[in-house]
mmCIF file of C-alpha atoms in Angstrom:
data_model
loop_
_atom_site.group_PDB
_atom_site.id
_atom_site.type_symbol
_atom_site.label_atom_id
_atom_site.label_comp_id
_atom_site.label_asym_id
_atom_site.label_seq_id
_atom_site.Cartn_x
_atom_site.Cartn_y
_atom_site.Cartn_z
ATOM 1 C CA UNK A 1 11.999 15.779 0.081
ATOM 2 C CA UNK A 2 10.895 16.763 3.607
ATOM 3 C CA UNK A 3 13.101 18.941 5.782
ATOM 4 C CA UNK A 4 12.147 19.772 9.353
ATOM 5 C CA UNK A 5 14.448 22.374 10.850
ATOM 6 C CA UNK A 6 14.465 23.272 14.555
ATOM 7 C CA UNK A 7 10.691 22.955 14.875
ATOM 8 C CA UNK A 8 9.212 24.200 18.142
ATOM 9 C CA UNK A 9 5.583 24.267 19.208
ATOM 10 C CA UNK A 10 4.264 26.062 22.280
ATOM 11 C CA UNK A 11 0.639 25.842 23.397
ATOM 12 C CA UNK A 12 -1.117 28.292 25.721
ATOM 13 C CA UNK A 13 -0.767 31.957 26.606
ATOM 14 C CA UNK A 14 -0.471 32.622 30.330
ATOM 15 C CA UNK A 15 0.414 29.030 31.105
ATOM 16 C CA UNK A 16 2.582 27.709 28.291
ATOM 17 C CA UNK A 17 3.447 24.143 27.377
ATOM 18 C CA UNK A 18 6.338 23.419 25.016
ATOM 19 C CA UNK A 19 5.197 20.377 23.053
ATOM 20 C CA UNK A 20 8.161 20.333 20.659
ATOM 21 C CA UNK A 21 11.593 21.633 21.644
ATOM 22 C CA UNK A 22 13.566 21.958 18.432
ATOM 23 C CA UNK A 23 13.048 18.894 16.230
ATOM 24 C CA UNK A 24 15.273 18.294 13.203
ATOM 25 C CA UNK A 25 14.319 15.548 10.774
ATOM 26 C CA UNK A 26 14.952 14.797 7.108
ATOM 27 C CA UNK A 27 12.817 12.404 5.074
ATOM 28 C CA UNK A 28 14.246 11.303 1.739
ATOM 29 C CA UNK A 29 12.120 10.578 -1.303
ATOM 30 C CA UNK A 30 10.796 7.009 -1.112
ATOM 31 C CA UNK A 31 11.500 6.452 2.594
ATOM 32 C CA UNK A 32 9.094 4.742 5.000
ATOM 33 C CA UNK A 33 9.687 6.247 8.440
ATOM 34 C CA UNK A 34 7.869 5.602 11.715
ATOM 35 C CA UNK A 35 7.628 7.953 14.687
ATOM 36 C CA UNK A 36 7.331 6.414 18.164
ATOM 37 C CA UNK A 37 7.325 7.710 21.719
ATOM 38 C CA UNK A 38 5.279 7.895 24.932
ATOM 39 C CA UNK A 39 1.821 9.421 25.063
ATOM 40 C CA UNK A 40 2.227 13.190 25.125
ATOM 41 C CA UNK A 41 5.726 13.060 23.647
ATOM 42 C CA UNK A 42 4.816 15.281 20.690
ATOM 43 C CA UNK A 43 4.356 12.681 17.927
ATOM 44 C CA UNK A 44 0.901 13.773 16.809
ATOM 45 C CA UNK A 45 1.807 17.440 17.250
ATOM 46 C CA UNK A 46 4.693 16.957 14.839
ATOM 47 C CA UNK A 47 2.490 15.120 12.339
ATOM 48 C CA UNK A 48 -0.128 17.895 12.541
ATOM 49 C CA UNK A 49 2.535 20.492 11.771
ATOM 50 C CA UNK A 50 3.774 18.531 8.757
ATOM 51 C CA UNK A 51 0.161 18.074 7.646
ATOM 52 C CA UNK A 52 -0.327 21.885 7.850
ATOM 53 C CA UNK A 53 -3.225 21.304 10.260
ATOM 54 C CA UNK A 54 -1.294 23.484 12.721
ATOM 55 C CA UNK A 55 1.584 25.948 12.426
ATOM 56 C CA UNK A 56 4.937 25.823 14.263
ATOM 57 C CA UNK A 57 5.869 28.412 16.888
ATOM 58 C CA UNK A 58 9.384 28.467 15.460
ATOM 59 C CA UNK A 59 11.409 26.654 12.809
ATOM 60 C CA UNK A 60 10.599 25.659 9.249
ATOM 61 C CA UNK A 61 9.046 22.703 7.439
ATOM 62 C CA UNK A 62 9.918 22.365 3.763
ATOM 63 C CA UNK A 63 8.351 19.902 1.342
ATOM 64 C CA UNK A 64 10.405 19.835 -1.851
ATOM 65 C CA UNK A 65 11.911 23.194 -0.833
ATOM 66 C CA UNK A 66 8.465 24.772 -0.404
ATOM 67 C CA UNK A 67 7.236 26.161 2.921
ATOM 68 C CA UNK A 68 3.453 25.610 2.975
ATOM 69 C CA UNK A 69 3.069 27.939 5.965
ATOM 70 C CA UNK A 70 3.961 30.842 3.671
ATOM 71 C CA UNK A 71 1.015 30.140 1.378
ATOM 72 C CA UNK A 72 -2.367 31.881 1.372
ATOM 73 C CA UNK A 73 -5.313 29.934 2.799
ATOM 74 C CA UNK A 74 -6.543 29.086 -0.690
ATOM 75 C CA UNK A 75 -3.108 27.943 -1.873
ATOM 76 C CA UNK A 76 -2.566 26.057 1.392
ATOM 77 C CA UNK A 77 -5.802 24.108 0.935
ATOM 78 C CA UNK A 78 -4.720 23.258 -2.593
ATOM 79 C CA UNK A 79 -1.253 22.234 -1.380
ATOM 80 C CA UNK A 80 -2.728 19.984 1.300
ATOM 81 C CA UNK A 81 -5.116 18.387 -1.172
ATOM 82 C CA UNK A 82 -2.560 17.782 -3.927
ATOM 83 C CA UNK A 83 0.764 17.199 -2.184
ATOM 84 C CA UNK A 84 -0.277 15.274 0.939
ATOM 85 C CA UNK A 85 -2.200 12.087 1.577
ATOM 86 C CA UNK A 86 -3.747 11.227 4.948
ATOM 87 C CA UNK A 87 -4.594 7.934 6.659
ATOM 88 C CA UNK A 88 -6.167 8.182 10.127
ATOM 89 C CA UNK A 89 -6.876 5.766 12.966
ATOM 90 C CA UNK A 90 -10.633 6.361 12.690
ATOM 91 C CA UNK A 91 -10.611 6.226 8.848
ATOM 92 C CA UNK A 92 -12.366 9.631 8.376
ATOM 93 C CA UNK A 93 -14.479 8.294 5.516
ATOM 94 C CA UNK A 94 -17.793 9.866 4.462
ATOM 95 C CA UNK A 95 -20.525 7.408 5.587
ATOM 96 C CA UNK A 96 -23.133 8.802 3.175
ATOM 97 C CA UNK A 97 -20.926 8.063 0.157
ATOM 98 C CA UNK A 98 -20.059 4.777 -1.506
ATOM 99 C CA UNK A 99 -16.554 3.343 -1.437
ATOM 100 C CA UNK A 100 -15.792 4.601 -4.937
ATOM 101 C CA UNK A 101 -17.157 8.067 -4.137
ATOM 102 C CA UNK A 102 -14.913 8.231 -1.069
ATOM 103 C CA UNK A 103 -11.857 7.208 -3.063
ATOM 104 C CA UNK A 104 -12.265 9.874 -5.768
ATOM 105 C CA UNK A 105 -13.221 12.654 -3.344
ATOM 106 C CA UNK A 106 -9.838 14.471 -3.584
ATOM 107 C CA UNK A 107 -10.101 14.482 -7.388
ATOM 108 C CA UNK A 108 -13.716 15.626 -7.224
ATOM 109 C CA UNK A 109 -12.670 18.623 -5.119
ATOM 110 C CA UNK A 110 -10.040 19.441 -7.742
ATOM 111 C CA UNK A 111 -12.605 19.333 -10.546
ATOM 112 C CA UNK A 112 -10.993 16.411 -12.352
ATOM 113 C CA UNK A 113 -12.773 14.882 -15.367
ATOM 114 C CA UNK A 114 -15.067 11.977 -14.508
ATOM 115 C CA UNK A 115 -13.331 9.697 -17.034
ATOM 116 C CA UNK A 116 -9.934 10.391 -15.460
ATOM 117 C CA UNK A 117 -11.293 9.840 -11.944
ATOM 118 C CA UNK A 118 -12.862 6.518 -12.915
ATOM 119 C CA UNK A 119 -9.703 5.288 -14.615
ATOM 120 C CA UNK A 120 -7.499 6.147 -11.633
ATOM 121 C CA UNK A 121 -10.023 4.726 -9.174
ATOM 122 C CA UNK A 122 -10.357 1.420 -11.042
ATOM 123 C CA UNK A 123 -6.579 0.997 -11.308
ATOM 124 C CA UNK A 124 -6.062 1.730 -7.626
ATOM 125 C CA UNK A 125 -8.967 -0.446 -6.496
ATOM 126 C CA UNK A 126 -7.508 -3.365 -8.439
ATOM 127 C CA UNK A 127 -4.068 -2.633 -6.985
ATOM 128 C CA UNK A 128 -5.413 -2.649 -3.419
ATOM 129 C CA UNK A 129 -7.819 -5.563 -3.834
ATOM 130 C CA UNK A 130 -11.033 -3.652 -3.152
ATOM 131 C CA UNK A 131 -12.761 -3.880 -6.560
ATOM 132 C CA UNK A 132 -15.692 -5.825 -5.117
ATOM 133 C CA UNK A 133 -16.377 -3.095 -2.551
ATOM 134 C CA UNK A 134 -16.712 -0.095 -4.848
ATOM 135 C CA UNK A 135 -20.531 0.107 -4.875
ATOM 136 C CA UNK A 136 -20.928 -0.546 -1.153
ATOM 137 C CA UNK A 137 -21.623 2.042 1.534
ATOM 138 C CA UNK A 138 -19.004 2.579 4.221
ATOM 139 C CA UNK A 139 -21.261 1.061 6.881
ATOM 140 C CA UNK A 140 -21.349 -2.217 4.948
ATOM 141 C CA UNK A 141 -17.623 -2.968 5.079
ATOM 142 C CA UNK A 142 -15.212 -4.100 7.819
ATOM 143 C CA UNK A 143 -12.621 -2.002 9.639
ATOM 144 C CA UNK A 144 -9.766 -3.471 7.656
ATOM 145 C CA UNK A 145 -11.614 -2.797 4.402
ATOM 146 C CA UNK A 146 -12.324 0.776 5.513
ATOM 147 C CA UNK A 147 -8.633 1.382 6.072
ATOM 148 C CA UNK A 148 -7.847 0.023 2.601
ATOM 149 C CA UNK A 149 -10.387 2.477 1.206
ATOM 150 C CA UNK A 150 -8.753 5.252 3.239
ATOM 151 C CA UNK A 151 -5.354 4.330 1.793
ATOM 152 C CA UNK A 152 -6.844 4.357 -1.720
ATOM 153 C CA UNK A 153 -8.319 7.817 -1.118
ATOM 154 C CA UNK A 154 -4.959 9.027 0.212
ATOM 155 C CA UNK A 155 -3.091 7.713 -2.841
ATOM 156 C CA UNK A 156 -5.562 8.559 -5.653
ATOM 157 C CA UNK A 157 -3.842 11.869 -6.433
ATOM 158 C CA UNK A 158 -0.306 10.446 -6.082
ATOM 159 C CA UNK A 159 0.768 12.710 -3.214
ATOM 160 C CA UNK A 160 4.370 13.662 -2.535
ATOM 161 C CA UNK A 161 4.010 12.465 1.059
ATOM 162 C CA UNK A 162 1.627 10.032 2.762
ATOM 163 C CA UNK A 163 0.997 10.784 6.448
ATOM 164 C CA UNK A 164 -0.426 7.971 8.593
ATOM 165 C CA UNK A 165 -1.563 8.578 12.183
ATOM 166 C CA UNK A 166 -1.962 5.270 14.069
ATOM 167 C CA UNK A 167 -3.358 3.565 10.939
ATOM 168 C CA UNK A 168 -3.755 0.208 12.737
ATOM 169 C CA UNK A 169 -5.096 1.616 16.010
ATOM 170 C CA UNK A 170 -8.710 0.497 15.450
ATOM 171 C CA UNK A 171 -7.948 -2.775 13.691
ATOM 172 C CA UNK A 172 -7.671 -6.391 14.787
ATOM 173 C CA UNK A 173 -4.374 -8.236 14.365
ATOM 174 C CA UNK A 174 -5.168 -9.698 10.932
ATOM 175 C CA UNK A 175 -6.441 -6.394 9.534
ATOM 176 C CA UNK A 176 -3.465 -4.526 11.019
ATOM 177 C CA UNK A 177 -1.066 -6.930 9.345
ATOM 178 C CA UNK A 178 -2.894 -6.554 6.013
ATOM 179 C CA UNK A 179 -2.784 -2.737 6.160
ATOM 180 C CA UNK A 180 0.905 -2.655 7.065
ATOM 181 C CA UNK A 181 1.763 -5.061 4.234
ATOM 182 C CA UNK A 182 -0.227 -2.760 1.941
ATOM 183 C CA UNK A 183 1.707 0.332 3.047
ATOM 184 C CA UNK A 184 5.002 -1.511 2.664
ATOM 185 C CA UNK A 185 3.974 -2.643 -0.801
ATOM 186 C CA UNK A 186 3.088 0.926 -1.811
ATOM 187 C CA UNK A 187 6.448 2.081 -0.494
ATOM 188 C CA UNK A 188 8.464 -0.597 -2.290
ATOM 189 C CA UNK A 189 6.576 -0.864 -5.564
ATOM 190 C CA UNK A 190 5.148 2.642 -5.999
ATOM 191 C CA UNK A 191 8.031 4.403 -4.199
ATOM 192 C CA UNK A 192 5.511 6.141 -1.935
ATOM 193 C CA UNK A 193 7.121 8.294 0.754
ATOM 194 C CA UNK A 194 5.403 7.492 4.065
ATOM 195 C CA UNK A 195 5.662 9.039 7.521
ATOM 196 C CA UNK A 196 3.719 7.100 10.168
ATOM 197 C CA UNK A 197 3.018 7.729 13.845
ATOM 198 C CA UNK A 198 2.470 4.488 15.770
ATOM 199 C CA UNK A 199 2.717 3.033 19.257
ATOM 200 C CA UNK A 200 2.667 -0.545 17.918
ATOM 201 C CA UNK A 201 6.139 -2.124 17.565
ATOM 202 C CA UNK A 202 4.795 -4.740 15.148
ATOM 203 C CA UNK A 203 3.457 -2.040 12.820
ATOM 204 C CA UNK A 204 6.701 -0.106 13.272
ATOM 205 C CA UNK A 205 8.747 -3.134 12.210
ATOM 206 C CA UNK A 206 7.478 -2.646 8.641
ATOM 207 C CA UNK A 207 9.260 0.741 8.433
ATOM 208 C CA UNK A 208 12.751 1.376 7.106
ATOM 209 C CA UNK A 209 13.607 3.650 10.023
ATOM 210 C CA UNK A 210 12.104 4.596 13.395
ATOM 211 C CA UNK A 211 12.461 8.000 15.037
ATOM 212 C CA UNK A 212 11.909 8.104 18.811
ATOM 213 C CA UNK A 213 10.517 11.263 20.429
ATOM 214 C CA UNK A 214 10.138 11.912 24.145
ATOM 215 C CA UNK A 215 9.164 15.110 25.964
ATOM 216 C CA UNK A 216 9.189 17.029 22.693
ATOM 217 C CA UNK A 217 12.747 16.089 21.793
ATOM 218 C CA UNK A 218 14.266 13.674 19.308
ATOM 219 C CA UNK A 219 15.892 10.854 21.249
ATOM 220 C CA UNK A 220 17.377 8.668 18.540
ATOM 221 C CA UNK A 221 16.858 7.003 15.167
ATOM 222 C CA UNK A 222 17.304 3.321 14.374
ATOM 223 C CA UNK A 223 17.454 1.651 10.977
ATOM 224 C CA UNK A 224 15.756 -1.567 9.942
ATOM 225 C CA UNK A 225 18.589 -4.124 9.592
ATOM 226 C CA UNK A 226 16.702 -5.987 6.863
ATOM 227 C CA UNK A 227 15.039 -8.620 9.023
ATOM 228 C CA UNK A 228 11.565 -7.694 10.265
ATOM 229 C CA UNK A 229 11.792 -10.063 13.245
ATOM 230 C CA UNK A 230 15.173 -8.679 14.244
ATOM 231 C CA UNK A 231 13.899 -5.114 13.897
ATOM 232 C CA UNK A 232 10.802 -5.946 15.964
ATOM 233 C CA UNK A 233 12.959 -7.373 18.752
ATOM 234 C CA UNK A 234 15.208 -4.315 18.594
ATOM 235 C CA UNK A 235 12.184 -2.009 18.834
ATOM 236 C CA UNK A 236 10.891 -3.853 21.893
ATOM 237 C CA UNK A 237 14.266 -3.390 23.549
ATOM 238 C CA UNK A 238 14.307 0.326 22.753
ATOM 239 C CA UNK A 239 10.767 0.807 24.029
ATOM 240 C CA UNK A 240 11.616 -0.823 27.351
ATOM 241 C CA UNK A 241 14.263 1.836 27.954
ATOM 242 C CA UNK A 242 11.806 4.708 27.439
ATOM 243 C CA UNK A 243 9.637 5.164 30.506
ATOM 244 C CA UNK A 244 5.917 4.802 29.886
ATOM 245 C CA UNK A 245 6.086 3.728 26.227
ATOM 246 C CA UNK A 246 4.784 0.214 26.828
ATOM 247 C CA UNK A 247 1.693 1.677 28.506
ATOM 248 C CA UNK A 248 0.995 4.133 25.723
ATOM 249 C CA UNK A 249 -2.531 4.190 24.283
#
């Protein structure tokens, strides 16, 4: 469902920096894939390109055979809103809105009927265990609860692809574990396709596959053998062989 073909990204004019040096990656429908690598390796750059926040210098990115970079600005905004879901490290929730208003925001922007929005929001809130939070303001809930709300907002319009950028980066251990179990549950039970950037091997151990990037190049891919503990240990071993990864922030 996602095809990344020979993607390159160069920043700067007089002094140029090649952040990505020809990345090829295929994400199948229903996969849960993590991207890991040292700070400055190109992980977030790649995610930004897939998210259509930035455009590649060369290469193509196809989502269900469609190249969003060929769309007009209006169509691109619509594509981003309808086809993609986003979960960020800092939540990116609207503090002046209630939890329920944050969740339905993508549908509000699309002009969806209020009855439809409420039905979808109630179903999702029940699914994610945040029914009791719906009337609260964002400042009244915990970090872990905020990330659950962010996941609900990302999933309310049933996107083709959910993009998560360090979704546990600002959470304590318990909240991180809860969020990762939630993402895994969405992947397994709702068949959500998820692509996640993370530096945390524990979070990464929830994925089906990990892609390692260093210096803008794809190093290798490893599959989850079926045991989370075994995969976690394998990830730790891989990270030790990549200079600087264990010190990544």
